Short mmCIF file of C-alpha atoms in Angstrom, two decimals:
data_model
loop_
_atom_site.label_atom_id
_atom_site.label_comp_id
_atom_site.label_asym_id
_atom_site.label_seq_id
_atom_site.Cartn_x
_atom_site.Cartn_y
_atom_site.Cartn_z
CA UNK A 1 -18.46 17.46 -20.06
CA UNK A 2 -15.41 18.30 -17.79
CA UNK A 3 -12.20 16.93 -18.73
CA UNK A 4 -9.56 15.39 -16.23
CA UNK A 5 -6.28 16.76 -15.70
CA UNK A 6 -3.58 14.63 -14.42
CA UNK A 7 -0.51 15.70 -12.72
CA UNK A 8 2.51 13.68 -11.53
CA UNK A 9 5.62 14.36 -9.72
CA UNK A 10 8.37 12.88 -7.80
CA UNK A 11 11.64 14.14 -4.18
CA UNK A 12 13.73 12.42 -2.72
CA UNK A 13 13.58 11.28 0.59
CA UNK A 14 16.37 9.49 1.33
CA UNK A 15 17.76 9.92 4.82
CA UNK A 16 21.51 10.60 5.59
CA UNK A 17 23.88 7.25 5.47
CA UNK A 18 23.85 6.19 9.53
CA UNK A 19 19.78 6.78 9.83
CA UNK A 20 17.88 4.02 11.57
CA UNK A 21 16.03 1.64 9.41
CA UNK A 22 12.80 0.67 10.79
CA UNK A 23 11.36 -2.64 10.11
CA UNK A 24 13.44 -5.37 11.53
CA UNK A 25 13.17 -6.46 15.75
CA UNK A 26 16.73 -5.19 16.39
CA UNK A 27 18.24 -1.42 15.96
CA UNK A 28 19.70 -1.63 12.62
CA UNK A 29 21.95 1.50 11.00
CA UNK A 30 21.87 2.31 7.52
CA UNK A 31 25.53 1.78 5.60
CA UNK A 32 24.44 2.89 2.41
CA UNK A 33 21.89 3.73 -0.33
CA UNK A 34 21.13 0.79 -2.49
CA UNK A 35 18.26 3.11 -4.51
CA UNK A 36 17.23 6.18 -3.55
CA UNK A 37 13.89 6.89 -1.54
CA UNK A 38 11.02 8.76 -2.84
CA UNK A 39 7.46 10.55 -1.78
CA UNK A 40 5.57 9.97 -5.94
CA UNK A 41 2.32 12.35 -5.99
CA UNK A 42 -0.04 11.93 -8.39
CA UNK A 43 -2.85 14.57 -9.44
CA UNK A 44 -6.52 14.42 -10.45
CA UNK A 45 -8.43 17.67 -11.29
CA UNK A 46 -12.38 17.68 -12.57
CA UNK A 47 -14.13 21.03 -12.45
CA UNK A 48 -13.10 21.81 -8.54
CA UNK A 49 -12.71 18.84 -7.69
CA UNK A 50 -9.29 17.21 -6.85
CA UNK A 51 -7.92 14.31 -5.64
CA UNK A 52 -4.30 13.41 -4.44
CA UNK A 53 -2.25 10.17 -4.37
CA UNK A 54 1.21 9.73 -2.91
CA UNK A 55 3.27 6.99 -2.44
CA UNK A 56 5.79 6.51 0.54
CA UNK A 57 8.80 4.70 0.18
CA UNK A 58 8.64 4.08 3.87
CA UNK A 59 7.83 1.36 6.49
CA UNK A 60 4.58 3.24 7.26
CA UNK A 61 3.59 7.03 7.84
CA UNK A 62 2.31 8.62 11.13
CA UNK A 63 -1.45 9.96 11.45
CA UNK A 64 0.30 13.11 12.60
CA UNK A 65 3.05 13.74 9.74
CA UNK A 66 -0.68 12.99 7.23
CA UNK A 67 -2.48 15.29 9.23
CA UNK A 68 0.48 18.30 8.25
CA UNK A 69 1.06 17.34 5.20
CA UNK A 70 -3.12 17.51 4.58
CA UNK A 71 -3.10 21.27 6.32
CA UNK A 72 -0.75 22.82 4.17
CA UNK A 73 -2.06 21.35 0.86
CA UNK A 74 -5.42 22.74 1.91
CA UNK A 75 -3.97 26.06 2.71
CA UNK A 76 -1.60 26.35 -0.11
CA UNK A 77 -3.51 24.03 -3.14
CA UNK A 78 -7.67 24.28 -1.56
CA UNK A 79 -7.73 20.39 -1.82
CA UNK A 80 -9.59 19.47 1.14
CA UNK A 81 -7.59 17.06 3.48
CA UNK A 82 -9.97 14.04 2.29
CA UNK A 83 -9.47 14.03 -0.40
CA UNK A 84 -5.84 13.12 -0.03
CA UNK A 85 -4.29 9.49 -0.30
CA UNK A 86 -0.97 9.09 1.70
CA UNK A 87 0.25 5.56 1.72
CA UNK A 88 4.03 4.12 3.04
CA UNK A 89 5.36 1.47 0.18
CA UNK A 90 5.91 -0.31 3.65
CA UNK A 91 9.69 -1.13 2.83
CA UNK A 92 11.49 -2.19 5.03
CA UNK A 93 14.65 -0.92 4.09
CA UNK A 94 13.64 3.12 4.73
CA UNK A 95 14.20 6.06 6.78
CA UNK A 96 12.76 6.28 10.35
CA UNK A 97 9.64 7.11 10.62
CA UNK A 98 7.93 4.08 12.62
CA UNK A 99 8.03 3.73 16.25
CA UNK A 100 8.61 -0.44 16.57
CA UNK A 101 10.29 -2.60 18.37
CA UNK A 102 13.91 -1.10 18.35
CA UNK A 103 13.39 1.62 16.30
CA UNK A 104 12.43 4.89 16.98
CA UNK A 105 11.46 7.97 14.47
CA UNK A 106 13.39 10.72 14.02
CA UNK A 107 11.70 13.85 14.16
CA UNK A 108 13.76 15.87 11.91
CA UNK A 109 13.39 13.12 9.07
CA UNK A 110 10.23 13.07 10.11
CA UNK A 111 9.71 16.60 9.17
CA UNK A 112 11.76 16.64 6.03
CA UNK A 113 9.49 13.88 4.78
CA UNK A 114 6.31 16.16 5.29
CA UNK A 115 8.28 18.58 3.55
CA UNK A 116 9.10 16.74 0.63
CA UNK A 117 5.34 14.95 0.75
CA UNK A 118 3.70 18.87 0.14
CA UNK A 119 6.79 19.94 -2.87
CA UNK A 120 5.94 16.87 -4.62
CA UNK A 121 2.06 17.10 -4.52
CA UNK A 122 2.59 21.36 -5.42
CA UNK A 123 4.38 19.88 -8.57
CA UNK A 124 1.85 17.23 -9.41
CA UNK A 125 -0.45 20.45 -9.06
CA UNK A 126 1.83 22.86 -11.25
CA UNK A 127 2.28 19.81 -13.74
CA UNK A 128 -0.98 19.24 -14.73
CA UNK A 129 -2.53 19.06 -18.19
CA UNK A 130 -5.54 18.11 -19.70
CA UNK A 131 -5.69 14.25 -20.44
CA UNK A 132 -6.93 10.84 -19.82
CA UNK A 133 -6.96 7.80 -17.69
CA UNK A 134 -7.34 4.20 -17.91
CA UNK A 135 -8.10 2.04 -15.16
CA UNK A 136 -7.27 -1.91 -15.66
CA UNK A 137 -6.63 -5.08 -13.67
CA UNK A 138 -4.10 -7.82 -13.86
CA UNK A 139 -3.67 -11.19 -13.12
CA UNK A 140 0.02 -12.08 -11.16
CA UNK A 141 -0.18 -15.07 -8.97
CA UNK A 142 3.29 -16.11 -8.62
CA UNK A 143 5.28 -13.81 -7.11
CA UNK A 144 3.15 -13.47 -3.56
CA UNK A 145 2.46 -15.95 -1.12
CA UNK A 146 0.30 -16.11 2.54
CA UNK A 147 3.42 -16.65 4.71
CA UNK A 148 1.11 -18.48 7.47
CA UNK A 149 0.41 -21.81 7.94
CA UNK A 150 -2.16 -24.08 9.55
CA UNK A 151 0.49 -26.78 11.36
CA UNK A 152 0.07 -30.48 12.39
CA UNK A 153 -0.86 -29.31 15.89
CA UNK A 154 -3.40 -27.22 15.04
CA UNK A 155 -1.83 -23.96 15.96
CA UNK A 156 -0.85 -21.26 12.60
CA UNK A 157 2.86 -20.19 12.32
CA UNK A 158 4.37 -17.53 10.59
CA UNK A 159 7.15 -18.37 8.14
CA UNK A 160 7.59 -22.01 9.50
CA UNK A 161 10.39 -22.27 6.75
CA UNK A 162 10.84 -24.41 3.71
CA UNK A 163 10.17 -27.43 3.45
CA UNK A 164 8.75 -27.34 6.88
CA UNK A 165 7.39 -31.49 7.21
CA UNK A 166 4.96 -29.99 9.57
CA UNK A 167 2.95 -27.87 7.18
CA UNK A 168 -0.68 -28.71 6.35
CA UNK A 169 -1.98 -25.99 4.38
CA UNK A 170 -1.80 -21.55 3.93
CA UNK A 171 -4.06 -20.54 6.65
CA UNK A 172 -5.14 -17.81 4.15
CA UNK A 173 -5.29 -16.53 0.84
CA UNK A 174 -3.54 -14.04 -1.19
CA UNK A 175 -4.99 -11.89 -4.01
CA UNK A 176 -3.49 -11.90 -7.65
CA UNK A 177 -5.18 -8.56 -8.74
CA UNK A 178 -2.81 -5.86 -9.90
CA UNK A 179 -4.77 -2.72 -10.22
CA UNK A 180 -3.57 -0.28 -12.58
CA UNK A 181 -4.70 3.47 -12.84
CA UNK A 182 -3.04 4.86 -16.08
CA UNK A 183 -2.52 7.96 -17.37
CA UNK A 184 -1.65 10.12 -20.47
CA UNK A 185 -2.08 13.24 -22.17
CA UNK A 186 -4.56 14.29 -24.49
CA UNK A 187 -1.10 13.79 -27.05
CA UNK A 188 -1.24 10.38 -26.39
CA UNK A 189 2.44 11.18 -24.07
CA UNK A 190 2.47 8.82 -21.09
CA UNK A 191 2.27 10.71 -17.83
CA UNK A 192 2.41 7.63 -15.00
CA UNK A 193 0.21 5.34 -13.07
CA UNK A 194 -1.32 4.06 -9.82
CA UNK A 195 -0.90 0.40 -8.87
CA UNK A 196 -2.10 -1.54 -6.32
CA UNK A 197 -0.55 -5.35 -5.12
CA UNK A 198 -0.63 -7.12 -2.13
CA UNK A 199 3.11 -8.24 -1.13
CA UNK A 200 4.97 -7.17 1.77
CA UNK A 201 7.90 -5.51 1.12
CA UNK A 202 10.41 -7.31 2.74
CA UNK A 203 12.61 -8.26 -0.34
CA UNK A 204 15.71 -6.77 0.15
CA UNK A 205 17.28 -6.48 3.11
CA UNK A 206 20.59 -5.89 4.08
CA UNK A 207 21.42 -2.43 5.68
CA UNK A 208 21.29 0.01 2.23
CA UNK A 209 18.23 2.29 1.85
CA UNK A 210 15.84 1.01 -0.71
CA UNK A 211 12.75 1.35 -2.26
CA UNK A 212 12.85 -2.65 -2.90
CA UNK A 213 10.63 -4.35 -5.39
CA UNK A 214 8.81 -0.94 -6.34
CA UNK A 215 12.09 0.29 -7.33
CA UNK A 216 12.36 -2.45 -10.23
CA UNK A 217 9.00 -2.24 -10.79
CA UNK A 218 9.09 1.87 -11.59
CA UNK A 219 12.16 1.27 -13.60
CA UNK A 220 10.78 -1.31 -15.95
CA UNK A 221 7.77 1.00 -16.43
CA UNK A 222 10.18 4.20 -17.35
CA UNK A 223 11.79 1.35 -19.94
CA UNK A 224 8.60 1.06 -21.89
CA UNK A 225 6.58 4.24 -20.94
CA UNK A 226 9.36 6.47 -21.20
CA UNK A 227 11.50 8.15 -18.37
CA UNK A 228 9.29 11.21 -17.36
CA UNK A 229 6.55 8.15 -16.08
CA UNK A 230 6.53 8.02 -12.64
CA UNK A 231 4.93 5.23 -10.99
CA UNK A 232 2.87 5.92 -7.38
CA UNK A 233 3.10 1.95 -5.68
CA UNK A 234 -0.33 1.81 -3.34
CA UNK A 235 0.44 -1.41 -1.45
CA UNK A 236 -3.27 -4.02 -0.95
CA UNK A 237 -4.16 -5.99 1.56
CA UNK A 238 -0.93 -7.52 2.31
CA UNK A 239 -0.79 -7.90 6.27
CA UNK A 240 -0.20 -11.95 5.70
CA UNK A 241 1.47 -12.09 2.54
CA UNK A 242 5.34 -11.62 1.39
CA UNK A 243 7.30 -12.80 -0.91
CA UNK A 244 8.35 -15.97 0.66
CA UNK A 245 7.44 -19.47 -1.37
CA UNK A 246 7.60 -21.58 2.20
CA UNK A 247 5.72 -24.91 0.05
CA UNK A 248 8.28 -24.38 -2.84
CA UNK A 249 11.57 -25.95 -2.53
CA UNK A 250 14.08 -22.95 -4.18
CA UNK A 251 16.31 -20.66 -2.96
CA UNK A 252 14.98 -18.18 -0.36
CA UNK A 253 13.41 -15.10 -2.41
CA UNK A 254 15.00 -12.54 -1.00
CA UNK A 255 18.38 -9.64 -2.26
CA UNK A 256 18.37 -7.84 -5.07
CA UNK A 257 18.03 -10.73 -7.69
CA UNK A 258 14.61 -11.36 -5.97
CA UNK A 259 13.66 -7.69 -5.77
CA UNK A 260 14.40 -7.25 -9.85
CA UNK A 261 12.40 -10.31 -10.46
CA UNK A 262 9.47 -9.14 -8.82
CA UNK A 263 9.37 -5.69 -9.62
CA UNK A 264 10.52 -6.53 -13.38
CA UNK A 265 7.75 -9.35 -13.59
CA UNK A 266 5.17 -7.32 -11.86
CA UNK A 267 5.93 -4.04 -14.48
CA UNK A 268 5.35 -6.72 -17.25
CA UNK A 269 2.13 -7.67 -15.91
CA UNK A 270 1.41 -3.49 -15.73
CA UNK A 271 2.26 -3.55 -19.91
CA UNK A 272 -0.23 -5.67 -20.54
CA UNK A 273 -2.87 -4.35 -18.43
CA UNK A 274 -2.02 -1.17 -19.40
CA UNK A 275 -2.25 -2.26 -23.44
CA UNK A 276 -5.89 -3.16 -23.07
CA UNK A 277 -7.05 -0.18 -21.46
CA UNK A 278 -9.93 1.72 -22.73
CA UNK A 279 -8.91 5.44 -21.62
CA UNK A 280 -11.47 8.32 -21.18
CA UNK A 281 -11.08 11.84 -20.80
CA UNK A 282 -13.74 12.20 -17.86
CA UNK A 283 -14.14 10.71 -14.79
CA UNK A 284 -16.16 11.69 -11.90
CA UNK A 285 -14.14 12.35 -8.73
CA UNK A 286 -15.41 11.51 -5.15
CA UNK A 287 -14.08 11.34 -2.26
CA UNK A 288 -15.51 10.12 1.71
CA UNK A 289 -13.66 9.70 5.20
CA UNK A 290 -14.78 8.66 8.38
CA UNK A 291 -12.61 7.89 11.95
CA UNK A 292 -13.38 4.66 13.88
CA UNK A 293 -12.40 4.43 17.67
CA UNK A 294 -10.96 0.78 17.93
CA UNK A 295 -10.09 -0.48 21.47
CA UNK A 296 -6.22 -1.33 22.27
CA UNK A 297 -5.66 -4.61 24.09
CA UNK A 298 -4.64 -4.18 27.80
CA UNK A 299 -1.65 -6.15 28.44
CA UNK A 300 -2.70 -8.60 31.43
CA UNK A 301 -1.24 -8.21 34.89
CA UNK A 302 0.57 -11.41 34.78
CA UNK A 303 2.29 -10.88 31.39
CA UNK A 304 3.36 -7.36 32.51
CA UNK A 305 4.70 -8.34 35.45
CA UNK A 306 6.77 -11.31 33.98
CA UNK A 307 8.23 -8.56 31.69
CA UNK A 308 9.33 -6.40 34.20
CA UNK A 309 10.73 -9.55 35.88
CA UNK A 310 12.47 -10.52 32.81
CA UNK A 311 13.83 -7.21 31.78
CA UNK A 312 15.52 -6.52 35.42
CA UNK A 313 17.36 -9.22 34.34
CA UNK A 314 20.67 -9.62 32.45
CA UNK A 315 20.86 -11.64 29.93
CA UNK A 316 21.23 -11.91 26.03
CA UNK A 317 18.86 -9.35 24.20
CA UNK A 318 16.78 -12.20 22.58
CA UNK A 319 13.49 -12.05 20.91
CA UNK A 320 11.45 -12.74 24.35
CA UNK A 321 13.42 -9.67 25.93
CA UNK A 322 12.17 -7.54 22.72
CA UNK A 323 8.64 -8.54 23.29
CA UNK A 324 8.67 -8.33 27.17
CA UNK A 325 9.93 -4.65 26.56
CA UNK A 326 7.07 -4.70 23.76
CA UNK A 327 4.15 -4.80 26.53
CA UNK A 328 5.58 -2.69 29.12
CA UNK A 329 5.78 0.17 26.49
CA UNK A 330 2.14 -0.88 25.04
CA UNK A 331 1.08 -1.30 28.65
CA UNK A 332 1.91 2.63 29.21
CA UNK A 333 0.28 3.77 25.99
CA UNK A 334 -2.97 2.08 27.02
CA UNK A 335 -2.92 3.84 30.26
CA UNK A 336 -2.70 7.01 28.67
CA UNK A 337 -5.00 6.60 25.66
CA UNK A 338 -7.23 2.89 25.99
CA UNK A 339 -8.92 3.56 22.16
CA UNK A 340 -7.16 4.80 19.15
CA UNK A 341 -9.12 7.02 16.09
CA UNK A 342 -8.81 5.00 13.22
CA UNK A 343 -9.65 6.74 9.58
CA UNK A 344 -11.07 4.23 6.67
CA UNK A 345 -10.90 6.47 3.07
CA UNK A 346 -12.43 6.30 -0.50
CA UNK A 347 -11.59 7.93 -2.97
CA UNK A 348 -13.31 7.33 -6.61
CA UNK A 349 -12.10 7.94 -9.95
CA UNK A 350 -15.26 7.20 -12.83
CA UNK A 351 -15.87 3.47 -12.04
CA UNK A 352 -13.38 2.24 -9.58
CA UNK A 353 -12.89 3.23 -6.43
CA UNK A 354 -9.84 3.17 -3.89
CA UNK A 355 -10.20 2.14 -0.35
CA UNK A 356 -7.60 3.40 2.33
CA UNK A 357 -6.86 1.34 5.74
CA UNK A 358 -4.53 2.71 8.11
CA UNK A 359 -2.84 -0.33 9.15
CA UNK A 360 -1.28 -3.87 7.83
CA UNK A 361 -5.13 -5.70 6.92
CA UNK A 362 -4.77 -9.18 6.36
CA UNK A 363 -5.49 -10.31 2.70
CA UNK A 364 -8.94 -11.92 3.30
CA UNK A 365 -10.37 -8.71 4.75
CA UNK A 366 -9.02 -7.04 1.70
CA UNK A 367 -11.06 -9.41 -0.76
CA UNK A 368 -13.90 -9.30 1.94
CA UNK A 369 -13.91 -5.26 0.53
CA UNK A 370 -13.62 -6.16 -3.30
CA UNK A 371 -16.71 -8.71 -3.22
CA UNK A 372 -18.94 -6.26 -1.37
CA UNK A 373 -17.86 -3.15 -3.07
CA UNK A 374 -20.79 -1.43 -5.32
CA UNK A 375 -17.89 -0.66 -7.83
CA UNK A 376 -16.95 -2.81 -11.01
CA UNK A 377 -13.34 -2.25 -9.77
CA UNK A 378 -12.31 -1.50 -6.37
CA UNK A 379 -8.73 -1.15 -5.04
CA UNK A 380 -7.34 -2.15 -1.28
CA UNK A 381 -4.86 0.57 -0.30
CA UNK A 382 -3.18 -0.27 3.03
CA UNK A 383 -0.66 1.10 5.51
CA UNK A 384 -2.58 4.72 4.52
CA UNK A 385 -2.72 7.75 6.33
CA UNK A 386 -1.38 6.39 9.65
CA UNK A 387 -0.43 3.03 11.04
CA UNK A 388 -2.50 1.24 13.76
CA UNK A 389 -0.42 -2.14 13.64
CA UNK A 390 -1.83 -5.33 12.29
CA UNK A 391 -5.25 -5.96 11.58
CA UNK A 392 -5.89 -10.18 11.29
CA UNK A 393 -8.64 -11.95 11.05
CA UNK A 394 -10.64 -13.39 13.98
CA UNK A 395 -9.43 -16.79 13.07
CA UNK A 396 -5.97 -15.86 12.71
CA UNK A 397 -6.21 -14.51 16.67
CA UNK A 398 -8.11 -18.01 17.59
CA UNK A 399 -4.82 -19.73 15.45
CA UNK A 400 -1.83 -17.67 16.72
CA UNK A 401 1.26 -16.86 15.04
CA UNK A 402 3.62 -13.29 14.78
CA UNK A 403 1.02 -10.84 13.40
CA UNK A 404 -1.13 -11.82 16.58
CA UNK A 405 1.38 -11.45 19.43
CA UNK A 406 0.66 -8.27 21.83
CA UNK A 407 2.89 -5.44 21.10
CA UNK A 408 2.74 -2.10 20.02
CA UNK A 409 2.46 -3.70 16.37
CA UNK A 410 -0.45 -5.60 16.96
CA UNK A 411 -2.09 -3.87 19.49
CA UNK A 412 -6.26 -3.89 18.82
CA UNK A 413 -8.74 -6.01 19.94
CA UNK A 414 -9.77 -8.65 17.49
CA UNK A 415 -12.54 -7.26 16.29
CA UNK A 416 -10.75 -3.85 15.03
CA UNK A 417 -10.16 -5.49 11.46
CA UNK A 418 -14.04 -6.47 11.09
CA UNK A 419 -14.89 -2.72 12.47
CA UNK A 420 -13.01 -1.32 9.59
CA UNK A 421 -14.11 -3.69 7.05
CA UNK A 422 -17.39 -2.10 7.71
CA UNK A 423 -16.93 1.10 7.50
CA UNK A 424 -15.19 0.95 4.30
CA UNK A 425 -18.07 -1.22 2.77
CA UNK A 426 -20.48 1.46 4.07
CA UNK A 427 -18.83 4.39 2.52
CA UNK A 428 -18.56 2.86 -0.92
CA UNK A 429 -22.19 2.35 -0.76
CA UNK A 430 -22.10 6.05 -0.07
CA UNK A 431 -21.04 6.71 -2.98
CA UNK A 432 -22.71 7.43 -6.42
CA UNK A 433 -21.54 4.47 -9.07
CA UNK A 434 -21.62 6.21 -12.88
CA UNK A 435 -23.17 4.38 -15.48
CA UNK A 436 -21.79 2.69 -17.84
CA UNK A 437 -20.56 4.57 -20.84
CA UNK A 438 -21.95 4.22 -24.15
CA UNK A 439 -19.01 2.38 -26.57
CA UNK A 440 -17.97 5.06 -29.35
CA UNK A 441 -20.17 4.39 -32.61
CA UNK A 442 -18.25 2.59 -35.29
CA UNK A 443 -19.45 3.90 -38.84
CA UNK A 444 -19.29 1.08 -41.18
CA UNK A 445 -18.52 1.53 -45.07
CA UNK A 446 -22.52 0.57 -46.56
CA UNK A 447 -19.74 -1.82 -48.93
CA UNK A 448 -19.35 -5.79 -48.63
CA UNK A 449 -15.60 -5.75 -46.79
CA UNK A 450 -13.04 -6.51 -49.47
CA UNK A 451 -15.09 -5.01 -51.96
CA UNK A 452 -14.09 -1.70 -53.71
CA UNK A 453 -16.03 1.38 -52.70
CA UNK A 454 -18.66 2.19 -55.09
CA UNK A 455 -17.80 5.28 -57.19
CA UNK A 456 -18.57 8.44 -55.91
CA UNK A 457 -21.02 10.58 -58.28
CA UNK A 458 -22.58 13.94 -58.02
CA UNK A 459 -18.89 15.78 -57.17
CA UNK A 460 -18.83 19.30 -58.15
CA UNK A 461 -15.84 21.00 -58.66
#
């Protein structure tokens, strides 16, 4: 039997002080680091096989930057390019990296990142040792909620606010499951984890750099693990769900009180996943990719030419300005390329298996995955190895609402999320399932318990 060796490994990627942060409508400018930013690689080696996993502290990451940081792994390290994981944290407080809305990426950040991306996973490589893992799921249902809403008039809003007297109901779920991947040495020494949890993060805000929730969540783990554990944060199926209570009538959950809650309370839940883990010092790695070619929406004749209308314009840059730029720049990108290449991942570890989407799934398709899934425990990564924009349900189209609108972040045709759904539910059926393993055989003294030992006879000396 092969053992598993486990490396882990953490750079910084924190941009210069005056670098665009992505992930609001308007241009915003960084004033400061609040935490710093980090690309967190983790390691798995069996035999010749290995698989990677790295965390992004990033709005998302670009199919290209994956694509170079894949090459040069496979040139330098001979891990083939997938069979390696490369998901953005999706904060919205990092570097720029995204093309949206405002924003634009910078290509020398971009290139630092991939840079960084490759040292960390060579150190994960040069770090590992023989040990085990433990995989585990939690239960945390109240720190993330759907943020839309089925309204009075039919229609579904996004964030309709507190309180809101219009509100009938979530127009769809969210998933509780915190999926843990643990891992130690054959010592016993902690090494670091994987975990998986679908809520947007969109804690923080302000205009500091930070890893938000993660950050609190990594730092409670150090606390009880000890501080070489480094924790790699594989956001699920979170395309409809934040942090945001809209049916509960408290303060709005967001700063960095709200980000140490979260993290803090979500790290707690890790503990006690992590304390009833059975760990094992084998565990079959596998790993399938496939690309699907999902049509972009063409932006009608009548909205486009409204835009134009509007924009040649002057007045106040408000939201409808934003979006009326928003088509003319998606209605150029369709010209020039009408379908976009889509990859769907799996990678398994023993028994569970982890399931990459390269865009912001909503939170039903992501249990849609878990329930078909031929694995006991199967893990949602999104926002992984590129960024397509949102992919809702059919119903959420047919309801409206943000994640819906046509722009360049929600640019497919409504069937895009099913297509993927799909596909990932036909590669893990690809895939071989190991059986279960046999439970270690407890030897028990042939003595009534609380009885003394009979005396042992027939010693020589």
């Amino acid at each position: 039997m092969v053992s598993v060796q486990i490396g882990f490994a953490q750079t910084d990627i924190t941009p210069p002080v005056d670098s665009e942060m992505p992930g609001s409508f308007r241009k915003r400018f960084a004033t400061g680091v609040h935490d710093p930013l980090h690309a967190t690689a983790c390691v798995l080696a069996e035999g010749e096989r290995s698989l990677v996993f790295v965390s992004v502290d990033a709005l998302s990451v670009k199919a290209s930057l994956v694509r170079q940081v894949r090459s040069t792994l496979s040139t330098r390290l001979g891990i083939p390019p997938q069979n390696i994981l490369i998901a953005a944290t999706h904060t919205h407080s990092g570097g720029p990296i995204a093309n949206v809305f405002e924003s634009e990426a910078d290509p020398t950040y971009c290139a630092f990142v991939v840079e960084q991306i490759v040292n960390a996973v060579v150190k994960a490589w040069e770090n590992r040792v023989e040990g085990k893992v433990g995989v585990g799921v939690g239960h945390e249902n109240r720190l993330a909620f759907n943020r839309r809403f089925v309204m009075r008039n039919g229609c579904h809003q996004t964030h309709p606010g507190k309180g809101n007297p219009d509100i009938l109901r979530p127009a769809g779920p969210t998933d509780p499951d915190v999926g843990v991947l643990a891992a130690q040495d054959t010592k016993g020494r902690w090494l670091g984890c994987l975990v998986n949890f679908a809520c947007h993060c969109t804690v923080m805000g302000g205009t500091e750099f930070s890893a938000d929730y993660p950050f609190y969540l990594a730092a409670t783990l150090r606390k009880v693990f000890g501080e070489q554990f480094l924790t790699v944060f594989l956001p699920g199926a979170c395309g409809d769900v934040t942090q945001v209570a809209n049916m509960l009538p408290r303060e709005p959950e967001f700063g960095e009180t709200w980000a140490w809650r979260i993290g803090t309370r979500l790290g707690g839940e890790v503990v006690k996943t992590v304390a009833l883990m059975d760990f094992t010092d084998s565990a079959p790695l596998q790993a399938v990719q496939s690309q699907v070619r999902l049509a972009r929406r063409r932006v009608p004749d009548s909205m486009l030419e409204e835009a134009r209308r509007l924009l040649a314009t002057e007045g106040v840059p408000d939201v409808e300005r934003l979006y009326a730029r928003e088509l003319v720049l998606l209605a150029e990108e369709v010209q020039r390329e009408p379908f976009l290449e889509a990859e769907v991942q799996v990678l398994a570890v023993g028994r569970s298996a982890f399931v990459a989407i390269c865009g912001e799934l909503f939170c039903q398709f992501g249990l849609d995955i878990k329930r078909a899934s031929p694995f006991p425990t199967t893990f949602v990564v999104t926002c992984a190895n590129g960024m397509v924009g949102y992919l809702p349900t059919p119903e959420a189209f047919q309801g409206g609402g943000y994640e819906v609108r046509l722009a360049r972040s929600s640019q497919l045709m409504p069937d895009a999320g099913n297509q993927l759904v799909g596909e990932a539910i036909q590669l893990l059926q690809s895939l071989w399932v190991p059986p279960v393993p046999s439970p270690p055989v407890v030897r028990t003294p042939p003595w009534d318990v609380g009885a003394s030992p009979p005396e042992l006879t027939g010693l020589t000396s």
